[in-house]
Coordinates of C-alpha atoms and ligand atoms in Angstrom, one line a residue:
M261 CA 138.1 216.7 13.0
M262 CA 141.7 217.8 12.7
T263 CA 143.0 219.1 16.1
V264 CA 145.7 221.8 16.1
P265 CA 147.8 222.1 19.2
F266 CA 149.2 225.5 20.2
S267 CA 152.7 224.2 19.9
D268 CA 154.5 220.8 19.4
L269 CA 157.6 220.3 21.4
V270 CA 157.8 216.6 20.8
A271 CA 158.3 217.2 17.1
Q272 CA 161.3 219.3 17.9
Q273 CA 162.6 216.6 20.2
H274 CA 162.3 214.0 17.4
E275 CA 164.3 216.2 15.1
I276 CA 167.3 216.4 17.5
D277 CA 166.9 213.0 19.2
G278 CA 169.9 211.1 17.8
E279 CA 172.3 213.9 18.2
V280 CA 171.2 214.8 21.7
R281 CA 171.3 211.2 22.9
S282 CA 175.0 210.7 22.1
A283 CA 175.9 214.2 23.6
M284 CA 173.8 213.4 26.7
R285 CA 175.7 210.1 27.2
E286 CA 179.0 212.0 27.1
V287 CA 177.6 214.4 29.8
F288 CA 176.5 211.6 32.0
E289 CA 179.8 209.8 31.6
S290 CA 181.8 212.9 32.3
G291 CA 180.0 213.7 35.5
A292 CA 180.2 217.5 34.6
F293 CA 176.5 218.4 35.2
I294 CA 176.7 222.0 36.1
G295 CA 179.1 224.1 34.0
G296 CA 181.7 222.0 32.1
P297 CA 182.5 221.7 28.4
A298 CA 178.9 221.4 27.2
V299 CA 177.8 224.6 28.9
A300 CA 181.0 226.4 27.8
A301 CA 180.3 225.3 24.2
F302 CA 176.7 226.5 24.2
E303 CA 177.7 229.8 25.8
H304 CA 180.3 230.3 23.1
E305 CA 177.8 229.4 20.3
Y306 CA 175.0 231.6 21.6
A307 CA 177.3 234.6 22.1
A308 CA 178.4 234.2 18.5
Y309 CA 174.8 233.9 17.4
T310 CA 173.8 237.2 19.1
G311 CA 177.0 238.9 17.9
T312 CA 178.1 239.5 21.5
R313 CA 181.4 238.7 23.3
H314 CA 180.0 237.0 26.3
C315 CA 177.1 234.7 27.1
V316 CA 176.5 233.5 30.7
G317 CA 174.1 230.6 31.1
M318 CA 171.5 230.9 33.8
G319 CA 168.9 228.7 35.4
N320 CA 166.0 230.6 33.8
G321 CA 165.0 233.9 32.1
T322 CA 163.7 235.6 35.3
D323 CA 167.0 235.1 37.1
A324 CA 168.9 236.2 34.0
L325 CA 166.9 239.5 33.9
E326 CA 167.4 240.1 37.7
A327 CA 171.1 239.4 37.3
A328 CA 171.4 241.7 34.3
L329 CA 169.6 244.5 36.1
R330 CA 171.7 244.1 39.2
A331 CA 174.9 244.0 37.1
V332 CA 174.1 247.4 35.6
G333 CA 173.6 248.8 39.1
V334 CA 169.8 248.6 39.6
G335 CA 169.0 248.4 43.3
R336 CA 167.0 249.8 46.1
G337 CA 165.5 253.3 45.4
D338 CA 165.8 252.9 41.7
E339 CA 163.1 252.9 39.1
V340 CA 163.0 250.7 36.1
V341 CA 160.6 251.5 33.2
I342 CA 159.0 248.4 31.7
P343 CA 156.0 247.9 29.4
A344 CA 152.6 247.0 31.0
N345 CA 152.1 244.5 28.2
T346 CA 154.6 241.8 29.0
F347 CA 155.0 238.6 30.9
I348 CA 154.9 239.1 34.7
A349 CA 158.6 237.9 35.0
T350 CA 159.8 241.3 33.7
A351 CA 158.2 243.0 36.7
E352 CA 159.3 240.2 39.1
A353 CA 162.9 240.6 38.1
V354 CA 162.8 244.4 38.7
L355 CA 161.2 243.9 42.2
R356 CA 163.6 241.2 43.1
A357 CA 166.5 243.5 42.3
G358 CA 165.0 245.8 44.9
A359 CA 163.8 248.5 42.4
T360 CA 160.4 249.9 41.5
P361 CA 158.9 248.9 38.1
V362 CA 157.3 251.9 36.3
L363 CA 154.7 250.5 34.0
V364 CA 154.2 252.3 30.7
D365 CA 152.0 251.8 27.7
V366 CA 152.8 250.1 24.4
D367 CA 152.3 251.3 20.8
E368 CA 149.0 250.3 19.2
H369 CA 150.5 248.6 16.1
A370 CA 153.2 246.3 17.4
L371 CA 152.2 246.4 21.1
L372 CA 155.8 247.0 22.1
I373 CA 157.0 249.5 24.6
D374 CA 156.1 253.0 23.4
P375 CA 159.1 255.4 23.4
A376 CA 156.8 258.4 24.0
A377 CA 155.3 256.7 27.1
A378 CA 158.8 255.8 28.3
A379 CA 160.0 259.4 27.8
A380 CA 157.1 260.7 29.8
A381 CA 157.8 258.3 32.7
V382 CA 161.6 258.7 33.2
G383 CA 162.9 260.8 36.0
P384 CA 165.8 261.3 38.3
A385 CA 165.3 257.8 39.9
T386 CA 165.3 255.9 36.6
R387 CA 168.1 253.5 36.4
A388 CA 167.1 251.3 33.4
I389 CA 164.5 250.8 30.7
V390 CA 163.7 247.2 29.8
A391 CA 163.2 246.8 26.1
V392 CA 160.9 243.8 25.9
H393 CA 161.1 242.2 22.5
L394 CA 157.6 240.8 22.6
Y395 CA 155.9 238.2 20.4
G396 CA 159.1 237.8 18.3
Q397 CA 160.1 241.3 17.3
P398 CA 162.5 243.8 18.8
A399 CA 161.4 246.9 20.7
P400 CA 162.7 250.1 19.1
V401 CA 165.9 250.1 21.1
E402 CA 167.6 253.0 19.2
R403 CA 164.6 255.3 20.1
L404 CA 164.8 254.3 23.7
E405 CA 168.6 254.9 23.9
P406 CA 168.5 258.7 23.9
I407 CA 165.6 258.6 26.5
A408 CA 167.6 256.4 28.8
R409 CA 170.8 258.4 28.2
S410 CA 169.1 261.7 29.1
A411 CA 167.9 260.2 32.4
G412 CA 171.3 258.6 33.1
A413 CA 169.8 255.2 32.7
V414 CA 170.7 252.1 30.5
I415 CA 168.7 249.8 28.3
V416 CA 168.4 246.2 29.3
E417 CA 166.9 243.9 26.7
D418 CA 164.3 241.3 27.7
A419 CA 165.0 239.0 24.7
A420 CA 163.0 236.0 26.0
Q421 CA 160.6 235.9 23.0
S422 CA 162.9 237.0 20.2
H423 CA 165.7 234.4 19.5
G424 CA 167.0 235.1 16.0
A425 CA 165.0 238.4 15.6
R426 CA 166.9 241.4 14.2
R427 CA 166.5 245.1 14.3
H428 CA 168.2 247.2 11.6
G429 CA 170.4 244.2 11.0
G430 CA 171.5 243.8 14.7
A431 CA 170.6 240.6 16.5
S432 CA 168.2 240.5 19.4
G433 CA 170.4 239.9 22.5
G434 CA 173.0 242.2 21.1
L435 CA 171.1 245.5 20.6
A436 CA 171.9 247.1 24.0
S437 CA 174.7 246.9 26.5
I438 CA 173.2 243.8 28.2
A439 CA 170.4 241.4 27.4
A440 CA 168.6 238.6 29.3
T441 CA 166.8 235.7 27.7
S442 CA 164.8 232.7 28.6
F443 CA 165.1 229.2 27.1
Y444 CA 161.8 228.0 28.6
P445 CA 160.8 225.0 26.4
G446 CA 158.1 226.9 24.4
K447 CA 160.4 229.7 23.3
N448 CA 161.8 229.8 19.7
L449 CA 165.0 228.3 21.3
G450 CA 163.8 226.2 24.1
A451 CA 165.5 223.8 26.5
A452 CA 164.1 220.5 27.9
G453 CA 163.4 222.3 31.2
D454 CA 164.1 225.8 32.6
A455 CA 167.1 227.7 31.3
G456 CA 168.2 231.2 30.4
A457 CA 171.2 233.4 29.7
V458 CA 172.6 236.9 29.7
T459 CA 174.5 238.3 26.7
T460 CA 176.8 241.3 26.7
D461 CA 180.0 242.7 25.2
D462 CA 181.2 243.9 28.5
P463 CA 183.5 241.5 30.4
E464 CA 182.9 243.2 33.7
L465 CA 179.1 242.9 33.4
A466 CA 179.5 239.2 32.3
R467 CA 181.7 238.6 35.3
T468 CA 179.2 240.1 37.7
V469 CA 176.3 238.2 36.2
R470 CA 178.2 234.9 36.5
M471 CA 179.1 235.7 40.1
L472 CA 175.5 236.6 41.0
G473 CA 174.2 233.3 39.6
S474 CA 176.8 231.4 41.5
H475 CA 176.2 232.5 45.1
G476 CA 178.2 235.7 44.5
S477 CA 181.5 234.0 44.1
E478 CA 184.0 233.3 41.3
R479 CA 186.0 230.9 43.4
R480 CA 184.5 228.3 45.7
Y481 CA 183.6 229.8 49.1
A482 CA 184.9 233.2 48.2
H483 CA 181.5 235.1 48.3
E484 CA 182.0 238.7 47.3
L485 CA 178.4 239.6 46.6
L486 CA 175.0 238.4 47.9
G487 CA 174.0 236.3 44.9
F488 CA 171.8 233.3 44.4
N489 CA 172.0 229.9 42.6
S490 CA 171.0 230.0 38.9
R491 CA 173.3 228.2 36.5
L492 CA 172.8 226.5 33.2
D493 CA 173.2 222.7 33.5
A494 CA 175.0 220.5 30.9
V495 CA 171.9 218.5 30.0
Q496 CA 170.1 221.7 29.0
A497 CA 173.2 223.0 27.2
V498 CA 173.3 219.9 25.0
V499 CA 169.7 220.3 24.0
L500 CA 170.2 224.1 23.4
S501 CA 173.2 223.5 21.2
A502 CA 171.3 221.0 19.0
K503 CA 168.3 223.3 18.7
L504 CA 170.5 226.4 18.0
R505 CA 171.8 224.6 14.9
R506 CA 168.2 224.4 13.6
L507 CA 166.9 227.8 14.9
E508 CA 167.3 229.7 11.6
D509 CA 165.5 226.9 9.7
W510 CA 162.7 226.8 12.3
N511 CA 162.4 230.6 12.2
V512 CA 162.1 230.4 8.4
R513 CA 159.2 228.0 8.9
R514 CA 157.6 230.3 11.4
R515 CA 157.8 233.2 8.9
A516 CA 156.2 231.0 6.2
I517 CA 153.3 230.3 8.6
A518 CA 152.9 234.0 9.3
V519 CA 152.8 234.7 5.6
A520 CA 150.2 232.0 5.1
Y521 CA 148.1 233.3 8.0
G522 CA 148.2 236.7 6.5
A523 CA 147.2 235.5 3.0
L524 CA 144.3 233.5 4.4
L525 CA 143.0 236.0 6.9
H526 CA 143.7 239.5 5.5
D527 CA 140.3 240.0 3.9
L528 CA 138.5 239.8 7.3
D529 CA 137.4 243.2 8.7
E530 CA 136.7 241.5 12.1
L531 CA 140.4 240.8 12.6
T532 CA 143.4 242.9 13.0
L533 CA 146.5 241.0 11.9
P534 CA 149.9 241.5 13.6
V535 CA 152.3 244.0 11.9
V536 CA 156.1 243.9 11.6
A537 CA 157.5 247.2 12.9
E538 CA 159.8 249.0 10.4
G539 CA 163.4 247.8 10.7
N540 CA 162.5 244.5 12.3
E541 CA 163.0 240.9 11.2
H542 CA 160.2 239.1 13.1
V543 CA 160.6 235.5 14.3
W544 CA 157.0 235.0 15.2
H545 CA 157.3 233.5 18.7
L546 CA 153.6 234.2 18.8
Y547 CA 151.1 235.1 16.1
V548 CA 148.8 237.6 17.9
V549 CA 145.6 238.8 16.2
R550 CA 143.0 241.1 17.6
V551 CA 139.4 240.3 17.5
R552 CA 136.3 241.7 19.1
D553 CA 134.2 239.1 21.0
R554 CA 137.5 237.3 21.7
E555 CA 136.1 234.9 24.3
R556 CA 133.4 233.6 22.0
V557 CA 135.8 233.3 19.1
A558 CA 138.4 231.4 21.3
A559 CA 135.6 229.1 22.5
E560 CA 134.5 228.3 19.0
L561 CA 138.0 227.6 17.9
A562 CA 138.5 225.3 20.9
E563 CA 135.3 223.5 19.8
A564 CA 136.7 223.1 16.3
G565 CA 139.9 221.6 17.8
V566 CA 142.1 224.6 17.5
A567 CA 144.1 225.6 20.6
T568 CA 144.7 229.3 21.2
G569 CA 146.4 231.5 23.9
I570 CA 146.2 235.0 25.3
H571 CA 149.4 236.9 25.8
Y572 CA 148.5 238.4 28.2
P573 CA 145.0 238.6 29.5
V574 CA 145.8 240.7 32.6
P575 CA 148.1 243.7 32.0
L576 CA 150.7 244.2 34.7
H577 CA 149.2 247.4 36.0
R578 CA 146.0 245.3 36.8
S579 CA 147.8 242.2 38.1
P580 CA 146.6 241.0 41.6
A581 CA 150.1 239.7 42.2
L582 CA 151.5 243.3 42.0
V583 CA 148.8 245.1 44.0
D584 CA 150.8 245.1 47.2
Q585 CA 154.1 245.8 45.5
T586 CA 155.8 249.1 45.1
I587 CA 155.0 249.9 41.6
R588 CA 154.5 253.2 39.7
R589 CA 151.6 252.9 37.2
T590 CA 151.0 255.2 34.3
D591 CA 147.9 255.3 32.1
C592 CA 148.0 252.4 29.7
P593 CA 144.9 252.7 27.4
V594 CA 146.5 250.8 24.5
T595 CA 147.5 247.9 26.7
D596 CA 144.0 247.9 28.3
A597 CA 142.2 247.8 25.0
A598 CA 144.5 245.2 23.6
A599 CA 144.2 242.9 26.6
G600 CA 140.5 242.4 25.8
E601 CA 141.0 241.5 22.1
I602 CA 144.3 239.7 21.6
L603 CA 144.3 236.1 20.6
S604 CA 147.4 234.0 19.9
L605 CA 147.0 231.4 17.1
P606 CA 148.9 228.2 16.9
M607 CA 152.5 228.9 15.8
F608 CA 155.3 226.3 15.8
P609 CA 157.9 225.3 13.3
H610 CA 156.5 221.8 12.7
M611 CA 153.0 223.0 11.9
T612 CA 151.7 221.4 8.7
A613 CA 150.1 223.2 5.8
S614 CA 146.8 221.5 6.5
Q615 CA 147.0 222.6 10.2
V616 CA 147.4 226.2 9.1
V617 CA 144.5 225.9 6.8
A618 CA 142.4 224.3 9.5
V619 CA 143.1 227.2 11.9
T620 CA 142.2 229.8 9.3
Q621 CA 139.0 228.1 8.2
A622 CA 137.9 227.7 11.8
L623 CA 138.6 231.3 12.5
R624 CA 136.7 232.4 9.4
T625 CA 133.7 230.3 10.5
A626 CA 133.9 231.8 14.0
V627 CA 133.7 235.4 12.7
H628 CA 131.0 234.3 10.2
A629 CA 133.1 234.9 7.1
P630 CA 132.8 232.6 4.1
A631 CA 135.3 229.8 3.9
L632 CA 137.9 230.3 1.3
P633 CA 137.5 228.3 -1.9
A634 CA 139.9 225.4 -2.1
E635 CA 142.0 226.9 -4.9
R636 CA 142.7 230.0 -2.7
V637 CA 144.3 228.0 0.1
V638 CA 147.3 226.9 -1.9
I639 CA 150.0 229.1 -0.4
P640 CA 153.2 229.4 -2.4
A641 CA 155.2 230.3 0.8
L642 CA 154.2 226.9 2.3
E643 CA 154.6 224.9 -0.9
R644 CA 158.0 226.4 -1.5
S645 CA 159.3 225.5 1.9
G646 CA 161.2 222.4 1.0
S647 CA 161.3 220.6 4.4
W648 CA 157.7 221.5 5.1
P649 CA 155.9 218.6 6.7
A650 CA 153.1 217.3 4.5
G651 CA 149.6 216.5 5.7
Ligands
PLP487 C1 159.0 238.4 28.0 C2 159.5 237.4 29.0 N1 160.4 237.8 30.0 C3 160.8 236.9 30.9 C4 160.5 235.6 30.9 C5 161.0 234.7 32.0 O1 161.6 233.6 31.6 P1 161.6 232.3 32.5 O2 160.2 231.7 32.4 O3 162.6 231.4 31.9 O4 162.0 232.6 33.9 C6 159.6 235.1 29.9 C7 159.2 233.7 29.7 O5 158.8 232.9 30.4 C8 159.1 236.1 29.0 O6 158.3 235.7 28.0

């Protein structure tokens, strides 16, 4: 039986191995472990990649989001509108900034924050709306902008799941005045440990973020703000620079896999396939289908050797971790319905054509659909992809 993992980070490491080893030796021999030339180089490269003027490396994405929120002035007494369908870190960052998360519903197609729900939730206390670019595609930032503006609030991007995605041509991380991202290893651009960053065009916001992540100081022992410690280290920067050079290629492969999944699964009434919202270039951080009887289907896939995930099984408005926190909940029927049906299929750049076929055949069996005849599973998008791993 062919087993298909959910992701394969070792294959990524093998691709960058030689390059990273020599850069790593330079880091170790320089003694510049926090900050230094490797970090500055990556910050420069990632700012250019997102089309922004400044990138500030941070220790992880949650800290980056907290710093971005605090830099735009979010604090005690403020409300921040966030989608209920996101990773818990989005809410943690708002709470750690001292503000109240206002949880709103998502749209039923892309499962991204619903501008109508955001518009209904904003009020005099709203200081920010977090546009979470979930699963690999940007939230409709330009539709959120006027809502935020009318409330005297700003948009902050949570770009943790969207490295390389674009909306109406603009790069994720550069679609609003400030963005936070995570380089958690499993992300499209992942470090060899925890890492994150903030991107912005505004030098003052960048300066504040850098100070916040460095104990509130620009110069040693001159602490102007109450900050914390969250800095990008040189070892992570070396890995990130090497992977950034391959990110476009890896995202092309993710797109080819998404096309293949679509071609091999679109005839199934039991499944709802993910959609790309108009104006978006999706980078398929996750390939999330919807299926009734999800637990049984996931269990059958596991038995067939196919790993799956659920992003996310418990919506934020139902999270036990947030029960005692100051939160404003709104009705989220779309999020609630989705949480019981969503299933993330394996999706990683080094996935082989046969692994894609194995996933789709196992899924077809699980929903009692006929297997596809062999001649139907030759997928031009896969075959054309020159560097596609065989097997
Ligand atoms: C949407 C979203 N926001 C924030 C984060 C937080 O990032 P980190 O785990 O690096 O703190 C993540 C990922 O983990 C995420 O997926």
